Coordinates of C-alpha atoms in Angstrom, one line a residue:
M28 CA 0.0 -0.3 -0.5
R29 CA 2.6 2.3 1.0
R30 CA 5.0 1.3 -2.6
T31 CA 1.4 2.5 -4.4
S32 CA 0.9 5.3 -2.6
I33 CA 4.7 6.9 -3.4
F34 CA 3.6 5.9 -6.9
A35 CA 0.4 7.4 -6.8
Y36 CA 2.8 10.6 -5.6
F37 CA 5.0 10.7 -8.3
C38 CA 2.7 10.4 -11.0
G39 CA 0.6 13.3 -10.0
L40 CA 4.1 15.6 -9.6
T41 CA 4.5 14.8 -12.7
V42 CA 0.9 15.2 -14.2
L43 CA 0.8 18.9 -12.8
A44 CA 4.4 19.3 -14.6
A45 CA 3.5 18.7 -17.5
L46 CA 0.6 20.9 -17.0
G47 CA 2.4 23.7 -16.2
S48 CA 4.7 23.2 -19.2
L49 CA 1.8 23.7 -21.6
S50 CA 0.0 26.1 -20.4
A51 CA 3.2 28.0 -20.1
C52 CA 4.0 27.0 -23.9
G53 CA -0.1 28.4 -24.3
G54 CA 0.8 31.4 -22.7
N55 CA 3.6 32.0 -24.9
S56 CA 1.6 31.6 -28.1
G57 CA -1.5 34.1 -27.0
E58 CA 1.1 37.1 -26.2
T59 CA 0.7 39.9 -28.8
K60 CA 3.1 42.2 -30.1
P61 CA 2.8 45.6 -30.9
D62 CA 2.0 46.1 -35.1
E63 CA 4.9 47.3 -36.5
A64 CA 3.7 47.8 -39.6
K65 CA 0.8 50.3 -38.2
P66 CA 2.4 53.0 -36.7
T67 CA 0.6 54.6 -33.5
A68 CA -0.4 58.5 -34.6
Q69 CA 2.0 59.8 -32.5
A70 CA 4.8 58.4 -34.6
K71 CA 3.0 59.1 -37.8
K72 CA 4.8 62.5 -39.1
A73 CA 1.9 64.8 -40.9
E74 CA 2.6 65.7 -44.1
T75 CA 3.7 69.8 -44.6
Y76 CA 2.6 72.0 -46.9
V77 CA 4.0 75.1 -48.3
R78 CA 0.4 77.0 -48.0
S79 CA -2.8 76.0 -46.9
G80 CA -6.3 77.8 -47.4
Y81 CA -9.0 78.6 -50.0
A82 CA -10.0 79.3 -53.4
C83 CA -9.9 82.9 -53.7
C84 CA -12.6 82.8 -56.8
N85 CA -13.1 80.6 -58.9
L86 CA -10.6 79.0 -60.5
H87 CA -11.0 77.1 -64.1
Y88 CA -8.9 74.3 -65.5
D89 CA -7.7 72.3 -68.2
G90 CA -7.4 68.6 -67.0
D91 CA -5.3 69.1 -63.7
W92 CA -4.2 72.4 -65.3
I93 CA -4.7 75.9 -63.7
N94 CA -2.8 79.2 -65.5
D95 CA -3.2 83.1 -64.8
A96 CA -5.2 83.1 -67.7
N97 CA -8.0 81.4 -65.8
L98 CA -10.4 81.1 -69.1
A99 CA -13.9 81.8 -68.7
Q100 CA -15.0 79.1 -70.9
L101 CA -13.9 76.3 -68.7
P102 CA -15.0 74.4 -66.0
F103 CA -14.0 75.8 -62.6
I104 CA -13.5 74.9 -59.2
A105 CA -15.5 77.1 -56.8
A106 CA -14.4 80.1 -54.4
G107 CA -14.0 78.5 -51.3
T108 CA -12.5 74.9 -52.2
P109 CA -9.5 74.0 -49.8
I110 CA -5.9 74.0 -51.3
N111 CA -3.3 72.9 -50.3
V112 CA 0.3 73.7 -51.4
K113 CA 2.7 70.8 -51.9
K114 CA 5.9 71.9 -53.5
I115 CA 6.5 75.4 -55.8
D116 CA 8.9 74.9 -58.5
G117 CA 9.6 77.3 -61.0
Y118 CA 6.9 79.0 -62.8
R119 CA 4.6 76.1 -61.2
A120 CA 2.8 74.7 -57.9
Y121 CA 1.9 71.5 -57.1
V122 CA -1.4 71.1 -55.3
E123 CA -3.8 69.1 -53.7
I124 CA -7.7 70.1 -54.4
N125 CA -10.4 67.7 -52.7
G126 CA -7.7 65.7 -52.5
K127 CA -6.6 65.5 -56.5
P128 CA -3.2 66.5 -57.6
M129 CA -3.5 70.1 -59.8
R130 CA -0.4 72.6 -60.6
L131 CA -1.0 76.1 -60.9
G132 CA 1.0 77.7 -63.8
L133 CA 2.1 81.4 -63.9
D134 CA 2.8 81.9 -67.6
Y135 CA 2.1 85.4 -68.7
G136 CA 2.9 86.9 -65.8
R137 CA 6.3 85.8 -64.7
V138 CA 7.7 90.0 -65.2
Q139 CA 4.7 91.2 -62.6
E140 CA 5.2 89.2 -60.4
T141 CA 7.0 85.7 -58.6
T142 CA 5.1 82.5 -58.4
E143 CA 4.9 82.4 -54.5
Q144 CA 3.0 86.1 -54.5
W145 CA 0.8 84.6 -57.3
V146 CA 0.1 81.2 -55.7
N147 CA -1.3 83.6 -52.9
K148 CA -3.3 85.6 -54.1
L149 CA -5.0 82.4 -55.4
V150 CA -4.9 80.6 -52.1
V151 CA -6.0 82.8 -49.2
L152 CA -6.2 81.8 -46.0
D153 CA -9.1 83.4 -44.9
D154 CA -12.7 81.0 -46.8
P155 CA -14.4 83.2 -49.2
K156 CA -17.5 81.8 -48.5
L157 CA -17.7 83.7 -45.7
K158 CA -18.0 86.9 -47.3
I159 CA -20.2 85.3 -50.4
A160 CA -22.6 84.5 -47.6
K161 CA -23.3 87.7 -46.9
F162 CA -23.5 89.8 -50.3
A163 CA -26.9 90.4 -51.9
P164 CA -29.0 87.5 -53.3
L165 CA -28.1 88.5 -56.8
T166 CA -24.7 89.3 -56.4
R167 CA -24.0 85.8 -54.4
K168 CA -25.5 83.7 -57.1
A169 CA -23.2 85.5 -59.9
I170 CA -20.5 84.4 -58.5
E171 CA -21.8 81.0 -57.8
E172 CA -22.3 80.3 -61.8
G173 CA -18.8 82.8 -62.3
K174 CA -21.0 85.4 -63.8
L175 CA -20.6 89.0 -63.5
L176 CA -23.2 92.1 -62.8
R177 CA -23.1 95.8 -63.2
G178 CA -22.5 97.2 -59.8
M179 CA -20.0 94.9 -58.5
T180 CA -17.2 95.3 -56.3
R181 CA -13.6 94.9 -57.1
E182 CA -13.6 91.6 -54.9
Q183 CA -16.7 90.3 -56.0
V184 CA -15.8 90.4 -59.5
I185 CA -12.9 88.4 -58.5
M186 CA -13.9 86.2 -56.8
A187 CA -16.4 85.7 -59.8
V188 CA -13.8 85.2 -62.8
G189 CA -10.6 85.6 -61.0
H190 CA -7.5 88.1 -60.9
P191 CA -6.9 89.5 -64.5
Q192 CA -3.7 88.4 -65.7
T193 CA -0.9 91.4 -64.1
N194 CA 0.9 91.3 -67.7
E195 CA -2.2 93.3 -69.1
N196 CA -3.6 95.1 -66.2
P197 CA -0.5 96.3 -64.6
N198 CA -2.3 99.1 -62.8
L199 CA -5.6 97.5 -61.1
N200 CA -7.0 101.1 -60.6
G201 CA -7.3 101.5 -64.6
P202 CA -10.8 102.1 -66.0
Y203 CA -10.9 98.3 -67.0
W204 CA -9.7 94.9 -66.6
R205 CA -9.1 93.1 -69.5
Y206 CA -10.6 89.7 -69.2
W207 CA -10.4 86.2 -71.7
W208 CA -13.3 84.0 -72.8
S209 CA -10.7 81.3 -75.0
S210 CA -7.6 82.5 -76.1
F211 CA -8.9 83.9 -78.9
G212 CA -12.0 86.0 -77.1
P213 CA -11.2 88.8 -74.4
Y214 CA -13.6 90.6 -72.9
Y215 CA -13.5 93.7 -70.5
V216 CA -14.9 95.1 -67.3
Y217 CA -15.4 98.7 -67.0
W218 CA -15.4 100.5 -63.5
A219 CA -17.2 103.7 -62.2
K220 CA -16.6 104.7 -58.5
G221 CA -15.1 101.4 -57.8
T222 CA -17.9 99.3 -59.4
V223 CA -18.9 97.6 -62.5
S224 CA -20.5 99.6 -65.0
K225 CA -20.0 97.8 -67.8
I226 CA -19.0 94.6 -69.2
D227 CA -17.9 95.0 -73.1
G228 CA -16.7 92.4 -76.0
H229 CA -18.1 89.8 -78.6
S230 CA -22.3 90.5 -77.8
E231 CA -22.0 86.5 -77.1
T232 CA -19.0 86.4 -74.7
V233 CA -20.8 89.5 -73.1
G234 CA -23.7 87.5 -73.0
Y235 CA -22.7 84.1 -71.4
M236 CA -20.2 86.4 -68.8
T237 CA -23.6 88.6 -67.5
Y238 CA -25.7 87.3 -64.7
K239 CA -29.6 86.4 -65.8
A240 CA -31.8 86.5 -62.5
K241 CA -33.8 83.2 -63.5
K242 CA -37.4 83.7 -63.4

C-alpha cells in the first residue's frame, strides 16, 4: 500500500509538471506584439505644405491644369474650395484640391510677380464663402455661376472670374480690366466709382458672362 501511494504521488507530480509546461507554452503563444506595420498616431508624420487655404475665387481648369489666363469657357473649382500647396518649383506649383493632385502655372505674369506672390493670391487664408454668404442674393448667385453683374465691386468680380492677368492689367485702379473667355476671345470689365459699369466685348461673350436672374 505504501509503495502504491508513493507511486501515485510521483505520478501526480509528473502530471502537474506537464500541465504547467503546456500552460506556459500556451501563455507564450497568446502573447500579442505591437504591430510594427501600423505606427501609432503619435509616430505618424503629418504631411507639411507650403501653404494651406482656400480658392480665392472661381478657378478655371483644364484637366489638372490652372493658369493665370483663367479662361472663362472652362469648368471651374468654386471659390472657397480647400487647397493645399505641396511645392512651388519655378513657375509651377503642385497642389492638392479635394484630394486630387493639380498644378498651378504662372504663364503670363512672370515679369510682374513671382510664382509665390501669384499662388498666395489664389490660395487665401480666409474662406471667401463666409463673405459671399453675406452678399445680396443676385450677387451671390452670379459668383456661384462664375458670371458678372453691373454694380459688383472689385472684390466680387475677382471672386466670380478670378484675378486679371497682371501682364495685361498692371494697374488695377485703371478704367477697365481685360479678361479672356477663350484664347481668342477677350472681354472687358469697366469701372466707375469702384463698381462695374459695363461688360464689353463680343456680344456672345458678354451675354454669357452677364448673370441673368432666373424667373
